[in-house]
Coordinates of C-alpha atoms (C1' of nucleotides) in Angstrom, one line a residue:
Chain A
M1 CA 34.0 3.4 -4.2
T2 CA 36.4 2.1 -6.5
D3 CA 34.8 3.1 -9.5
D4 CA 31.1 4.3 -9.8
V5 CA 29.5 1.6 -7.8
M6 CA 27.9 1.1 -4.6
T7 CA 27.8 -2.0 -2.0
I8 CA 24.4 -3.0 -0.8
S9 CA 25.4 -1.9 2.2
E10 CA 26.2 1.5 0.8
M11 CA 23.3 2.0 -0.8
C12 CA 21.6 0.8 2.4
A13 CA 22.3 3.7 4.3
A14 CA 22.4 6.0 1.3
F15 CA 18.3 5.6 0.9
E16 CA 17.6 4.4 4.2
V17 CA 16.2 0.7 2.8
T18 CA 17.6 -2.6 4.0
P19 CA 19.2 -5.2 2.1
R20 CA 16.5 -7.4 1.7
T21 CA 14.2 -4.3 0.0
L22 CA 16.7 -4.2 -2.7
R23 CA 16.6 -8.0 -2.9
F24 CA 13.2 -7.3 -3.5
Y25 CA 13.3 -5.1 -6.1
E26 CA 16.1 -6.8 -8.5
S27 CA 13.9 -10.0 -7.9
K28 CA 11.2 -7.7 -9.1
E29 CA 13.4 -6.1 -12.3
L30 CA 13.5 -3.3 -10.6
L31 CA 17.0 -3.0 -10.6
S32 CA 20.0 -5.5 -11.9
P33 CA 23.0 -4.7 -10.1
I34 CA 25.8 -6.1 -11.7
R35 CA 27.8 -9.3 -10.2
K36 CA 30.8 -9.1 -9.2
G37 CA 31.6 -13.0 -8.2
Q38 CA 28.4 -12.9 -5.7
K39 CA 28.1 -8.9 -4.8
R40 CA 26.0 -7.0 -6.1
L41 CA 27.4 -3.8 -7.6
F42 CA 25.3 -0.5 -7.7
T43 CA 25.5 1.6 -10.7
R44 CA 24.4 5.3 -11.2
R45 CA 21.3 3.8 -13.2
D46 CA 21.0 1.6 -10.4
R47 CA 20.9 4.3 -8.1
A48 CA 19.0 6.7 -10.4
R49 CA 15.9 3.9 -10.7
L50 CA 15.4 3.6 -6.8
T51 CA 15.0 7.3 -6.5
L52 CA 12.2 7.3 -8.9
I53 CA 11.0 4.0 -7.0
L54 CA 11.0 5.1 -3.6
R55 CA 9.2 8.6 -5.2
G56 CA 6.7 6.6 -6.8
K57 CA 6.1 4.8 -3.5
R58 CA 5.5 7.7 -1.7
F59 CA 2.5 8.2 -4.6
G60 CA 0.5 5.4 -3.8
F61 CA 2.0 3.9 -7.0
S62 CA 3.1 -0.1 -6.9
L63 CA 5.8 -1.8 -7.7
E64 CA 4.5 -3.0 -10.8
D65 CA 3.4 0.5 -11.5
I66 CA 6.4 1.5 -10.9
R67 CA 8.2 -1.1 -13.2
Q68 CA 6.2 -0.2 -16.7
L69 CA 7.1 3.8 -15.7
L70 CA 10.9 2.9 -15.1
D71 CA 11.8 1.5 -19.0
L72 CA 10.7 5.2 -19.8
Y73 CA 13.8 5.8 -18.8
H74 CA 15.7 3.4 -20.9
L75 CA 13.9 4.0 -24.5
G76 CA 16.2 3.4 -26.9
D77 CA 16.8 0.1 -26.7
Q78 CA 13.3 -1.1 -27.5
Q79 CA 11.3 -2.1 -30.6
R80 CA 9.1 1.0 -32.4
T81 CA 5.6 -1.2 -31.0
Q82 CA 6.9 -1.2 -27.7
M83 CA 8.2 2.1 -27.4
Q84 CA 4.4 3.3 -28.5
R85 CA 3.0 1.1 -25.5
T86 CA 5.1 2.3 -23.1
L87 CA 4.6 6.0 -24.2
A88 CA 1.0 5.6 -23.9
V89 CA 1.4 3.8 -19.9
A90 CA 3.6 7.3 -19.1
R91 CA 0.8 9.9 -20.3
E92 CA -2.0 7.7 -17.9
R93 CA 0.9 7.7 -15.4
L94 CA 1.0 11.5 -16.6
E95 CA -2.2 12.3 -16.0
E96 CA -2.9 10.3 -12.8
M97 CA -0.1 11.9 -11.3
R98 CA -1.9 16.1 -12.7
R99 CA -4.8 14.6 -10.8
K100 CA -3.1 13.8 -7.8
H101 CA -1.6 16.7 -7.8
A102 CA -4.8 19.0 -7.8
E103 CA -6.6 16.6 -5.4
L104 CA -3.8 16.9 -2.5
E105 CA -3.8 20.8 -3.6
T106 CA -7.6 20.7 -2.4
A107 CA -6.8 18.1 0.6
I108 CA -4.4 20.6 2.0
E109 CA -6.5 23.1 1.9
E110 CA -9.1 21.6 3.6
L111 CA -7.0 19.9 6.3
S112 CA -5.4 23.6 6.6
Q113 CA -8.9 24.9 7.3
Q114 CA -9.9 22.2 9.8
I115 CA -6.5 23.3 11.5
S116 CA -6.7 26.9 12.0
T117 CA -10.3 26.0 12.8
G118 CA -9.4 23.2 15.4
E119 CA -6.3 25.9 17.1
Q120 CA -9.7 28.7 17.2
A121 CA -11.6 26.6 19.1
L122 CA -8.0 25.7 21.3
A123 CA -7.0 29.1 21.7
R124 CA -11.2 29.7 23.2
T125 CA -10.8 27.5 25.8
A126 CA -7.5 28.4 26.7
A127 CA -8.6 31.4 29.6
D128 CA -9.9 29.0 31.4
E129 CA -6.9 26.8 32.5
P130 CA -3.8 28.3 33.2
E131 CA -0.6 28.1 31.8
A132 CA 1.1 24.6 33.3
Chain B
M1 CA -33.6 7.9 0.5
T2 CA -36.1 7.4 3.4
D3 CA -34.1 10.7 5.5
D4 CA -31.4 11.0 4.6
V5 CA -29.1 7.8 5.4
M6 CA -28.2 5.6 2.4
T7 CA -28.0 1.5 2.1
I8 CA -24.9 -0.8 2.2
S9 CA -25.7 -1.3 -1.5
E10 CA -25.9 2.7 -2.1
M11 CA -22.7 3.0 -0.8
C12 CA -21.2 1.0 -2.8
A13 CA -22.5 2.3 -6.0
A14 CA -22.2 5.8 -5.3
F15 CA -18.5 5.6 -4.5
E16 CA -17.8 2.1 -6.2
V17 CA -16.5 0.1 -2.7
T18 CA -17.5 -3.8 -2.1
P19 CA -19.8 -4.3 0.9
R20 CA -16.9 -6.0 2.5
T21 CA -15.1 -3.0 2.6
L22 CA -16.9 -1.2 4.1
R23 CA -17.5 -3.4 7.2
F24 CA -14.1 -3.6 7.1
Y25 CA -13.5 0.3 7.5
E26 CA -16.1 -0.2 10.3
S27 CA -14.4 -3.1 12.4
K28 CA -11.9 -0.3 12.0
E29 CA -13.2 2.1 13.4
L30 CA -13.0 4.8 10.1
L31 CA -17.2 4.2 10.0
S32 CA -19.8 4.2 12.2
P33 CA -23.2 3.5 10.8
I34 CA -26.6 3.5 12.8
R35 CA -28.0 0.4 12.8
K36 CA -32.1 -0.3 12.0
G37 CA -32.2 -3.6 13.7
Q38 CA -28.8 -5.2 11.8
K39 CA -28.8 -3.2 9.0
R40 CA -26.3 -0.3 8.4
L41 CA -27.8 3.0 7.8
F42 CA -24.6 5.3 6.9
T43 CA -25.1 8.9 7.7
R44 CA -23.7 11.8 6.1
R45 CA -20.6 11.9 8.1
D46 CA -20.0 8.7 7.2
R47 CA -19.8 9.6 3.5
A48 CA -17.9 12.7 4.1
R49 CA -15.6 10.6 5.9
L50 CA -15.8 7.9 3.4
T51 CA -14.6 10.8 0.7
L52 CA -11.9 11.7 3.1
I53 CA -10.3 7.5 3.3
L54 CA -10.4 6.9 -0.5
R55 CA -8.5 10.6 -1.0
G56 CA -6.1 9.4 2.0
K57 CA -5.6 6.0 0.2
R58 CA -5.1 7.1 -2.9
F59 CA -2.0 9.5 -1.2
G60 CA -0.6 6.7 0.1
F61 CA -1.8 7.0 3.9
S62 CA -2.5 3.8 5.7
L63 CA -5.6 3.2 7.4
E64 CA -4.6 3.8 10.5
D65 CA -2.9 7.3 9.6
I66 CA -6.6 8.2 8.0
R67 CA -7.9 7.1 11.1
Q68 CA -6.0 9.5 12.7
L69 CA -6.8 12.6 11.1
L70 CA -10.1 12.1 10.8
D71 CA -10.1 12.7 14.7
L72 CA -10.3 15.8 13.4
Y73 CA -12.9 16.2 11.7
H74 CA -14.8 15.6 14.6
L75 CA -13.0 17.9 16.9
G76 CA -15.3 19.2 19.3
D77 CA -16.5 16.4 21.9
Q78 CA -12.1 16.1 22.6
Q79 CA -10.6 17.1 25.9
R80 CA -7.6 20.0 25.5
T81 CA -4.7 17.6 25.7
Q82 CA -6.1 15.2 23.5
M83 CA -7.7 17.6 20.8
Q84 CA -3.6 18.9 20.8
R85 CA -2.1 15.9 20.5
T86 CA -4.8 15.8 17.0
L87 CA -3.7 19.0 15.7
A88 CA -0.1 17.6 16.1
V89 CA -0.4 15.2 14.3
A90 CA -2.7 17.1 11.6
R91 CA 0.2 19.1 11.5
E92 CA 3.0 16.5 10.6
R93 CA 0.9 15.2 8.2
L94 CA 0.0 19.1 6.7
E95 CA 3.4 19.5 6.2
E96 CA 3.9 15.6 4.8
M97 CA 1.2 15.9 2.1
R98 CA 2.8 19.9 1.0
R99 CA 6.1 18.2 0.9
K100 CA 4.5 15.4 -1.5
H101 CA 2.7 18.0 -3.2
A102 CA 5.9 20.4 -4.1
E103 CA 7.7 16.6 -5.5
L104 CA 4.8 15.3 -7.3
E105 CA 5.7 18.6 -9.2
T106 CA 9.4 18.3 -9.9
A107 CA 8.2 13.8 -10.8
I108 CA 5.0 15.6 -13.4
E109 CA 7.9 18.2 -14.8
E110 CA 10.3 14.8 -15.0
L111 CA 8.2 12.3 -16.4
S112 CA 6.2 14.7 -19.1
Q113 CA 10.2 15.6 -20.5
Q114 CA 10.8 12.1 -20.5
I115 CA 7.5 12.0 -22.7
S116 CA 8.8 14.6 -25.3
T117 CA 12.0 13.2 -25.8
G118 CA 10.8 9.9 -26.3
E119 CA 8.0 11.3 -28.6
Q120 CA 10.9 12.7 -30.6
A121 CA 12.4 9.9 -31.2
L122 CA 10.1 8.3 -32.1
A123 CA 9.2 10.8 -34.5
R124 CA 12.5 10.3 -36.0
T125 CA 12.0 7.1 -36.3
A126 CA 9.1 7.3 -38.1
A127 CA 9.9 8.1 -41.6
D128 CA 11.2 4.3 -42.1
E129 CA 7.8 3.3 -41.7
P130 CA 5.0 4.1 -43.6
E131 CA 1.4 4.7 -41.4
A132 CA -0.2 1.0 -41.6
Chain C
dA1 C1' 44.6 -20.8 11.1
dG2 C1' 41.1 -18.4 13.3
dA3 C1' 37.8 -15.2 13.7
dT4 C1' 34.9 -11.1 11.6
dA5 C1' 32.9 -8.8 8.2
dA6 C1' 30.0 -8.1 4.5
dG7 C1' 27.4 -10.6 1.3
dT8 C1' 24.3 -14.7 -0.7
dT9 C1' 20.6 -18.0 -1.4
dG10 C1' 15.9 -19.9 -0.1
dA11 C1' 12.6 -20.6 2.6
dC12 C1' 8.9 -19.4 6.7
dG13 C1' 6.6 -15.5 8.3
dT14 C1' 4.0 -10.7 8.7
dT15 C1' 1.0 -7.0 8.4
dG16 C1' -2.0 -4.6 6.0
dA17 C1' -6.1 -4.5 3.4
dC18 C1' -9.6 -6.7 1.7
dG19 C1' -11.4 -11.0 -1.1
dT20 C1' -14.5 -15.2 -0.9
dA21 C1' -17.6 -18.6 0.6
dA22 C1' -20.8 -21.0 4.3
dG23 C1' -24.8 -20.2 7.3
dC24 C1' -28.6 -17.5 9.1
dA25 C1' -32.1 -13.5 9.0
dT26 C1' -35.8 -10.5 7.6
dA27 C1' -38.7 -8.2 4.1
dA28 C1' -41.0 -7.8 0.1
dC29 C1' -43.0 -10.0 -4.1
dG30 C1' -46.0 -13.4 -6.4
Chain D
dC1 C1' -45.9 -20.2 1.8
dG2 C1' -41.8 -20.6 -1.1
dT3 C1' -38.1 -18.0 -2.4
dT4 C1' -35.6 -14.5 -3.9
dA5 C1' -33.2 -10.5 -2.3
dT6 C1' -30.4 -7.7 0.9
dG7 C1' -28.0 -7.8 4.5
dC8 C1' -25.8 -10.0 8.4
dT9 C1' -21.6 -12.5 10.8
dT10 C1' -17.4 -15.8 11.6
dA11 C1' -13.6 -17.2 9.7
dC12 C1' -10.6 -18.5 6.6
dG13 C1' -8.2 -17.3 2.3
dT14 C1' -5.1 -14.2 -0.4
dC15 C1' -1.3 -10.3 -2.7
dA16 C1' 1.7 -7.0 -2.3
dA17 C1' 5.8 -5.8 0.4
dC18 C1' 8.6 -6.7 2.6
dG19 C1' 11.1 -9.4 7.5
dT20 C1' 13.0 -12.7 9.5
dC21 C1' 16.2 -16.6 10.3
dA22 C1' 19.3 -20.2 9.1
dA23 C1' 23.0 -21.9 6.7
dC24 C1' 26.8 -21.1 2.7
dT25 C1' 30.8 -18.2 0.7
dT26 C1' 34.2 -15.0 0.5
dA27 C1' 37.4 -11.4 1.8
dT28 C1' 40.3 -9.7 5.5
dC29 C1' 42.3 -8.6 9.1
dT30 C1' 45.7 -10.4 13.2

DNA sequence: AGATAAGTTGACGTTGACGTAAGCATAACG
DNA sequence: CGTTATGCTTACGTCAACGTCAACTTATCT
Protein backbone atom coordinates (compact mmCIF):
# COMPACT_ATOMS: atom_id res chain seq x y z
CA MET A 1 0.00 0.00 0.00
CA THR A 2 2.27 2.74 -1.29
CA ASP A 3 -0.05 5.60 -0.61
CA ASP A 4 -3.61 4.97 0.29
CA VAL A 5 -4.77 3.19 -2.80
CA MET A 6 -5.40 -0.49 -3.41
CA THR A 7 -4.97 -2.70 -6.42
CA ILE A 8 -7.85 -4.66 -7.81
CA SER A 9 -6.76 -7.88 -6.17
CA GLU A 10 -6.37 -6.23 -2.80
CA MET A 11 -9.87 -4.90 -3.18
CA CYS A 12 -11.18 -8.32 -4.13
CA ALA A 13 -9.63 -9.88 -1.08
CA ALA A 14 -10.85 -7.13 1.22
CA PHE A 15 -14.43 -7.10 0.01
CA GLU A 16 -14.85 -10.66 -1.23
CA VAL A 17 -15.80 -9.72 -4.73
CA THR A 18 -14.32 -10.67 -8.10
CA PRO A 19 -12.32 -8.40 -10.40
CA ARG A 20 -15.16 -8.68 -12.88
CA THR A 21 -17.53 -7.20 -10.33
CA LEU A 22 -15.30 -4.20 -9.70
CA ARG A 23 -14.83 -3.54 -13.41
CA PHE A 24 -18.54 -3.93 -13.88
CA TYR A 25 -19.30 -1.41 -11.16
CA GLU A 26 -16.87 0.98 -12.75
CA SER A 27 -18.60 0.59 -16.10
CA LYS A 28 -21.83 1.49 -14.36
CA GLU A 29 -20.17 4.53 -12.82
CA LEU A 30 -20.53 3.29 -9.29
CA LEU A 31 -16.78 3.36 -8.80
CA SER A 32 -14.14 5.51 -10.42
CA PRO A 33 -10.67 4.24 -9.58
CA ILE A 34 -7.76 6.30 -10.81
CA ARG A 35 -5.47 4.90 -13.48
CA LYS A 36 -1.78 4.38 -13.23
CA GLY A 37 -1.02 3.50 -16.79
CA GLN A 38 -3.53 0.79 -17.43
CA LYS A 39 -4.02 -0.40 -13.88
CA ARG A 40 -6.83 0.65 -11.65
CA LEU A 41 -6.06 2.06 -8.26
CA PHE A 42 -8.90 2.22 -5.78
CA THR A 43 -8.96 5.10 -3.35
CA ARG A 44 -10.52 5.44 0.08
CA ARG A 45 -13.46 7.03 -1.64
CA ASP A 46 -13.92 3.94 -3.79
CA ARG A 47 -13.77 1.77 -0.70
CA ALA A 48 -16.40 3.84 1.06
CA ARG A 49 -18.63 3.64 -1.98
CA LEU A 50 -18.15 -0.09 -2.35
CA THR A 51 -19.18 -0.57 1.25
CA LEU A 52 -22.39 1.30 0.54
CA ILE A 53 -22.95 -0.59 -2.69
CA LEU A 54 -22.66 -3.99 -1.05
CA ARG A 55 -24.84 -2.89 1.82
CA GLY A 56 -27.46 -1.59 -0.57
CA LYS A 57 -27.46 -4.86 -2.42
CA ARG A 58 -28.12 -6.79 0.74
CA PHE A 59 -31.36 -4.88 1.08
CA GLY A 60 -32.55 -5.60 -2.40
CA PHE A 61 -31.75 -2.24 -3.96
CA SER A 62 -30.77 -2.33 -7.60
CA LEU A 63 -27.43 -0.97 -8.73
CA GLU A 64 -29.27 1.90 -10.36
CA ASP A 65 -31.02 2.72 -7.07
CA ILE A 66 -27.67 2.63 -5.36
CA ARG A 67 -26.00 4.81 -7.95
CA GLN A 68 -28.49 7.55 -7.27
CA LEU A 69 -28.01 7.27 -3.54
CA LEU A 70 -24.25 7.39 -3.81
CA ASP A 71 -24.47 10.85 -5.27
CA LEU A 72 -25.54 12.05 -1.87
CA TYR A 73 -22.13 11.18 -0.54
CA HIS A 74 -20.30 13.56 -2.79
CA LEU A 75 -22.65 16.45 -2.52
CA GLY A 76 -20.93 19.77 -2.85
CA ASP A 77 -19.81 19.71 -6.44
CA GLN A 78 -23.43 19.91 -7.46
CA GLN A 79 -25.83 22.56 -8.64
CA ARG A 80 -28.67 23.65 -6.41
CA THR A 81 -31.45 22.05 -8.42
CA GLN A 82 -29.48 18.86 -8.92
CA MET A 83 -28.82 18.75 -5.21
CA GLN A 84 -32.49 19.18 -4.45
CA ARG A 85 -33.30 16.28 -6.71
CA THR A 86 -30.67 14.17 -5.05
CA LEU A 87 -32.04 15.02 -1.64
CA ALA A 88 -35.53 14.13 -2.78
CA VAL A 89 -34.35 10.74 -3.99
CA ALA A 90 -32.54 10.22 -0.73
CA ARG A 91 -35.60 11.02 1.34
CA GLU A 92 -37.61 8.51 -0.63
CA ARG A 93 -34.98 5.84 -0.11
CA LEU A 94 -34.88 6.69 3.56
CA GLU A 95 -38.61 6.20 3.82
CA GLU A 96 -38.31 2.93 1.97
CA MET A 97 -35.63 1.79 4.34
CA ARG A 98 -37.73 2.71 7.34
CA ARG A 99 -40.64 0.74 5.98
CA LYS A 100 -38.38 -2.21 5.38
CA HIS A 101 -36.97 -1.91 8.86
CA ALA A 102 -40.41 -2.07 10.43
CA GLU A 103 -41.53 -4.84 8.16
CA LEU A 104 -38.39 -6.80 8.85
CA GLU A 105 -39.13 -6.56 12.54
CA THR A 106 -42.55 -8.08 11.98
CA ALA A 107 -41.11 -10.80 9.80
CA ILE A 108 -38.49 -11.62 12.42
CA GLU A 109 -41.11 -11.98 15.10
CA GLU A 110 -43.26 -14.18 12.91
CA LEU A 111 -40.44 -16.43 11.84
CA SER A 112 -39.17 -16.65 15.38
CA GLN A 113 -42.63 -17.69 16.48
CA GLN A 114 -42.86 -20.32 13.76
CA ILE A 115 -39.52 -21.74 14.76
CA SER A 116 -40.42 -22.24 18.37
CA THR A 117 -43.71 -23.81 17.37
CA GLY A 118 -41.73 -26.16 15.17
CA GLU A 119 -39.29 -26.90 17.96
CA GLN A 120 -42.09 -27.81 20.31
CA ALA A 121 -43.63 -30.13 17.75
CA LEU A 122 -40.26 -31.79 17.42
CA ALA A 123 -39.88 -32.09 21.15
CA ARG A 124 -43.24 -33.83 21.50
CA THR A 125 -42.31 -36.55 19.02
CA ALA A 126 -38.86 -36.84 20.54
CA ALA A 127 -40.04 -39.30 23.19
CA ASP A 128 -40.71 -41.97 20.58
CA GLU A 129 -37.30 -42.14 19.01
CA PRO A 130 -34.35 -42.51 21.35
CA GLU A 131 -31.18 -40.56 20.73
CA ALA A 132 -28.90 -41.77 18.01
CA MET B 1 -65.80 -15.12 -4.11
CA THR B 2 -68.02 -18.18 -4.06
CA ASP B 3 -66.23 -19.98 -1.31
CA ASP B 4 -62.93 -18.75 -0.06
CA VAL B 5 -60.91 -19.01 -3.20
CA MET B 6 -59.86 -16.35 -5.66
CA THR B 7 -59.37 -16.37 -9.40
CA ILE B 8 -56.09 -15.37 -10.91
CA SER B 9 -57.26 -11.89 -11.81
CA GLU B 10 -58.61 -11.28 -8.32
CA MET B 11 -55.24 -12.29 -6.99
CA CYS B 12 -53.47 -9.98 -9.40
CA ALA B 13 -55.60 -7.06 -8.32
CA ALA B 14 -55.21 -7.84 -4.64
CA PHE B 15 -51.43 -8.25 -4.69
CA GLU B 16 -50.46 -6.10 -7.65
CA VAL B 17 -48.75 -8.84 -9.58
CA THR B 18 -49.29 -10.17 -13.09
CA PRO B 19 -50.82 -13.52 -14.03
CA ARG B 20 -47.45 -14.48 -15.41
CA THR B 21 -45.92 -14.00 -12.00
CA LEU B 22 -48.47 -16.23 -10.28
CA ARG B 23 -48.06 -18.97 -12.87
CA PHE B 24 -44.33 -18.63 -12.59
CA TYR B 25 -44.46 -19.01 -8.82
CA GLU B 26 -46.62 -22.07 -9.22
CA SER B 27 -44.13 -23.58 -11.64
CA LYS B 28 -41.47 -23.04 -9.00
CA GLU B 29 -43.71 -24.71 -6.42
CA LEU B 30 -44.10 -21.61 -4.32
CA LEU B 31 -47.85 -21.68 -4.80
CA SER B 32 -50.19 -24.59 -5.44
CA PRO B 33 -53.63 -23.33 -6.37
CA ILE B 34 -56.32 -25.96 -6.83
CA ARG B 35 -57.77 -26.56 -10.27
CA LYS B 36 -61.36 -26.31 -11.28
CA GLY B 37 -61.15 -27.78 -14.75
CA GLN B 38 -58.35 -25.76 -16.20
CA LYS B 39 -58.66 -22.68 -14.04
CA ARG B 40 -56.55 -21.97 -11.03
CA LEU B 41 -58.24 -21.19 -7.76
CA PHE B 42 -56.12 -19.63 -5.06
CA THR B 43 -56.89 -20.53 -1.47
CA ARG B 44 -56.24 -18.66 1.74
CA ARG B 45 -53.09 -20.72 2.07
CA ASP B 46 -51.88 -19.42 -1.29
CA ARG B 47 -52.60 -15.89 -0.21
CA ALA B 48 -50.65 -16.32 3.00
CA ARG B 49 -47.76 -17.75 1.07
CA LEU B 50 -47.81 -15.00 -1.52
CA THR B 51 -47.66 -12.43 1.24
CA LEU B 52 -44.54 -14.10 2.56
CA ILE B 53 -43.07 -14.43 -0.92
CA LEU B 54 -43.46 -10.75 -1.70
CA ARG B 55 -42.12 -9.79 1.68
CA GLY B 56 -39.12 -12.03 1.22
CA LYS B 57 -38.40 -10.47 -2.14
CA ARG B 58 -38.37 -7.00 -0.66
CA PHE B 59 -35.46 -8.08 1.47
CA GLY B 60 -33.43 -9.46 -1.34
CA PHE B 61 -34.11 -13.14 -0.76
CA SER B 62 -34.17 -15.29 -3.87
CA LEU B 63 -37.23 -17.32 -4.74
CA GLU B 64 -35.30 -20.44 -3.87
CA ASP B 65 -34.46 -19.02 -0.41
CA ILE B 66 -38.10 -18.22 0.05
CA ARG B 67 -39.26 -21.63 -1.07
CA GLN B 68 -37.23 -23.24 1.68
CA LEU B 69 -38.58 -20.84 4.25
CA LEU B 70 -42.15 -21.43 3.20
CA ASP B 71 -41.80 -25.08 4.11
CA LEU B 72 -41.67 -24.01 7.71
CA TYR B 73 -45.24 -22.80 7.45
CA HIS B 74 -46.63 -26.19 6.64
CA LEU B 75 -44.63 -28.21 9.09
CA GLY B 76 -46.46 -31.22 10.39
CA ASP B 77 -46.69 -33.38 7.32
CA GLN B 78 -42.97 -33.87 7.46
CA GLN B 79 -40.51 -36.44 8.67
CA ARG B 80 -38.41 -35.76 11.72
CA THR B 81 -35.10 -35.37 9.93
CA GLN B 82 -36.64 -33.27 7.20
CA MET B 83 -38.20 -31.09 9.84
CA GLN B 84 -34.88 -30.65 11.58
CA ARG B 85 -33.29 -29.57 8.34
CA THR B 86 -36.07 -27.11 7.73
CA LEU B 87 -35.67 -25.70 11.21
CA ALA B 88 -31.96 -25.35 10.68
CA VAL B 89 -32.51 -23.42 7.48
CA ALA B 90 -35.04 -21.25 9.24
CA ARG B 91 -32.68 -20.44 12.08
CA GLU B 92 -30.04 -19.38 9.59
CA ARG B 93 -32.50 -17.15 7.79
CA LEU B 94 -33.60 -15.71 11.10
CA GLU B 95 -30.01 -14.84 11.95
CA GLU B 96 -29.58 -13.29 8.55
CA MET B 97 -32.68 -11.22 9.04
CA ARG B 98 -31.49 -10.06 12.44
CA ARG B 99 -28.18 -9.00 10.97
CA LYS B 100 -29.99 -7.15 8.22
CA HIS B 101 -32.24 -5.50 10.74
CA ALA B 102 -29.30 -4.16 12.72
CA GLU B 103 -27.40 -3.15 9.61
CA LEU B 104 -30.44 -1.43 8.21
CA GLU B 105 -30.69 0.59 11.38
CA THR B 106 -27.12 1.77 10.92
CA ALA B 107 -27.74 2.57 7.29
CA ILE B 108 -30.83 4.56 8.18
CA GLU B 109 -28.93 6.62 10.72
CA GLU B 110 -26.13 7.29 8.28
CA LEU B 111 -28.39 8.25 5.44
CA SER B 112 -30.48 10.39 7.72
CA GLN B 113 -27.32 12.16 8.83
CA GLN B 114 -26.19 12.72 5.25
CA ILE B 115 -29.54 14.17 4.36
CA SER B 116 -29.51 16.76 7.10
CA THR B 117 -25.97 17.69 6.23
CA GLY B 118 -27.14 18.16 2.66
CA GLU B 119 -30.12 20.17 3.79
CA GLN B 120 -27.91 22.51 5.76
CA ALA B 121 -25.59 23.00 2.81
CA LEU B 122 -28.62 23.89 0.75
CA ALA B 123 -29.88 26.29 3.36
CA ARG B 124 -26.58 28.18 3.45
CA THR B 125 -26.64 28.83 -0.29
CA ALA B 126 -30.32 29.68 -0.15
CA ALA B 127 -29.61 33.33 0.70
CA ASP B 128 -28.12 33.94 -2.73
CA GLU B 129 -31.04 32.92 -4.85
CA PRO B 130 -34.42 34.33 -3.97
CA GLU B 131 -37.53 32.19 -4.04
CA ALA B 132 -39.02 31.42 -7.40
C1' DA C 1 15.71 -13.17 -22.76
C1' DG C 2 12.16 -16.16 -20.94
C1' DA C 3 8.76 -17.14 -17.81
C1' DT C 4 5.42 -15.94 -14.40
C1' DA C 5 2.12 -12.93 -12.23
C1' DA C 6 -1.15 -9.33 -12.31
C1' DG C 7 -3.92 -6.69 -14.94
C1' DT C 8 -6.48 -5.02 -19.22
C1' DT C 9 -10.23 -4.95 -22.84
C1' DG C 10 -13.72 -7.03 -25.59
C1' DA C 11 -17.26 -10.32 -26.38
C1' DC C 12 -20.20 -13.95 -25.56
C1' DG C 13 -22.54 -17.05 -21.91
C1' DT C 14 -25.51 -17.68 -17.81
C1' DT C 15 -28.96 -17.32 -14.19
C1' DG C 16 -33.03 -15.48 -12.05
C1' DA C 17 -37.29 -13.43 -12.57
C1' DC C 18 -40.30 -12.50 -15.09
C1' DG C 19 -42.54 -10.18 -20.10
C1' DT C 20 -44.67 -11.05 -24.39
C1' DA C 21 -46.89 -13.18 -28.14
C1' DA C 22 -49.38 -17.12 -30.39
C1' DG C 23 -52.83 -20.33 -30.37
C1' DC C 24 -56.53 -22.84 -28.01
C1' DA C 25 -60.48 -23.70 -24.47
C1' DT C 26 -64.68 -22.35 -22.22
C1' DA C 27 -68.22 -19.72 -20.27
C1' DA C 28 -71.27 -15.90 -20.47
C1' DC C 29 -73.58 -12.28 -23.02
C1' DG C 30 -76.51 -10.28 -26.52
C1' DC D 1 -74.56 -18.55 -32.88
C1' DG D 2 -70.84 -15.21 -33.01
C1' DT D 3 -67.90 -12.65 -29.99
C1' DT D 4 -66.05 -10.98 -25.96
C1' DA D 5 -63.82 -11.99 -21.55
C1' DT D 6 -61.04 -14.87 -18.90
C1' DG D 7 -57.85 -18.19 -18.60
C1' DC D 8 -54.58 -21.95 -20.20
C1' DT D 9 -50.03 -23.77 -22.25
C1' DT D 10 -45.83 -23.39 -24.84
C1' DA D 11 -42.10 -21.04 -26.09
C1' DC D 12 -39.13 -17.48 -27.10
C1' DG D 13 -37.48 -12.63 -25.48
C1' DT D 14 -35.49 -9.48 -22.02
C1' DC D 15 -32.95 -7.23 -18.41
C1' DA D 16 -29.82 -7.09 -14.54
C1' DA D 17 -25.73 -8.67 -12.68
C1' DC D 18 -22.28 -10.74 -13.21
C1' DG D 19 -19.18 -15.33 -15.08
C1' DT D 20 -16.10 -17.04 -18.45
C1' DC D 21 -13.00 -17.25 -21.98
C1' DA D 22 -9.45 -15.28 -25.32
C1' DA D 23 -5.91 -12.44 -26.58
C1' DC D 24 -2.87 -8.74 -25.18
C1' DT D 25 0.20 -5.60 -22.11
C1' DT D 26 3.27 -4.52 -18.27
C1' DA D 27 6.06 -5.35 -14.46
C1' DT D 28 9.06 -8.58 -11.93
C1' DC D 29 11.99 -12.26 -11.00
C1' DT D 30 15.77 -15.34 -12.30
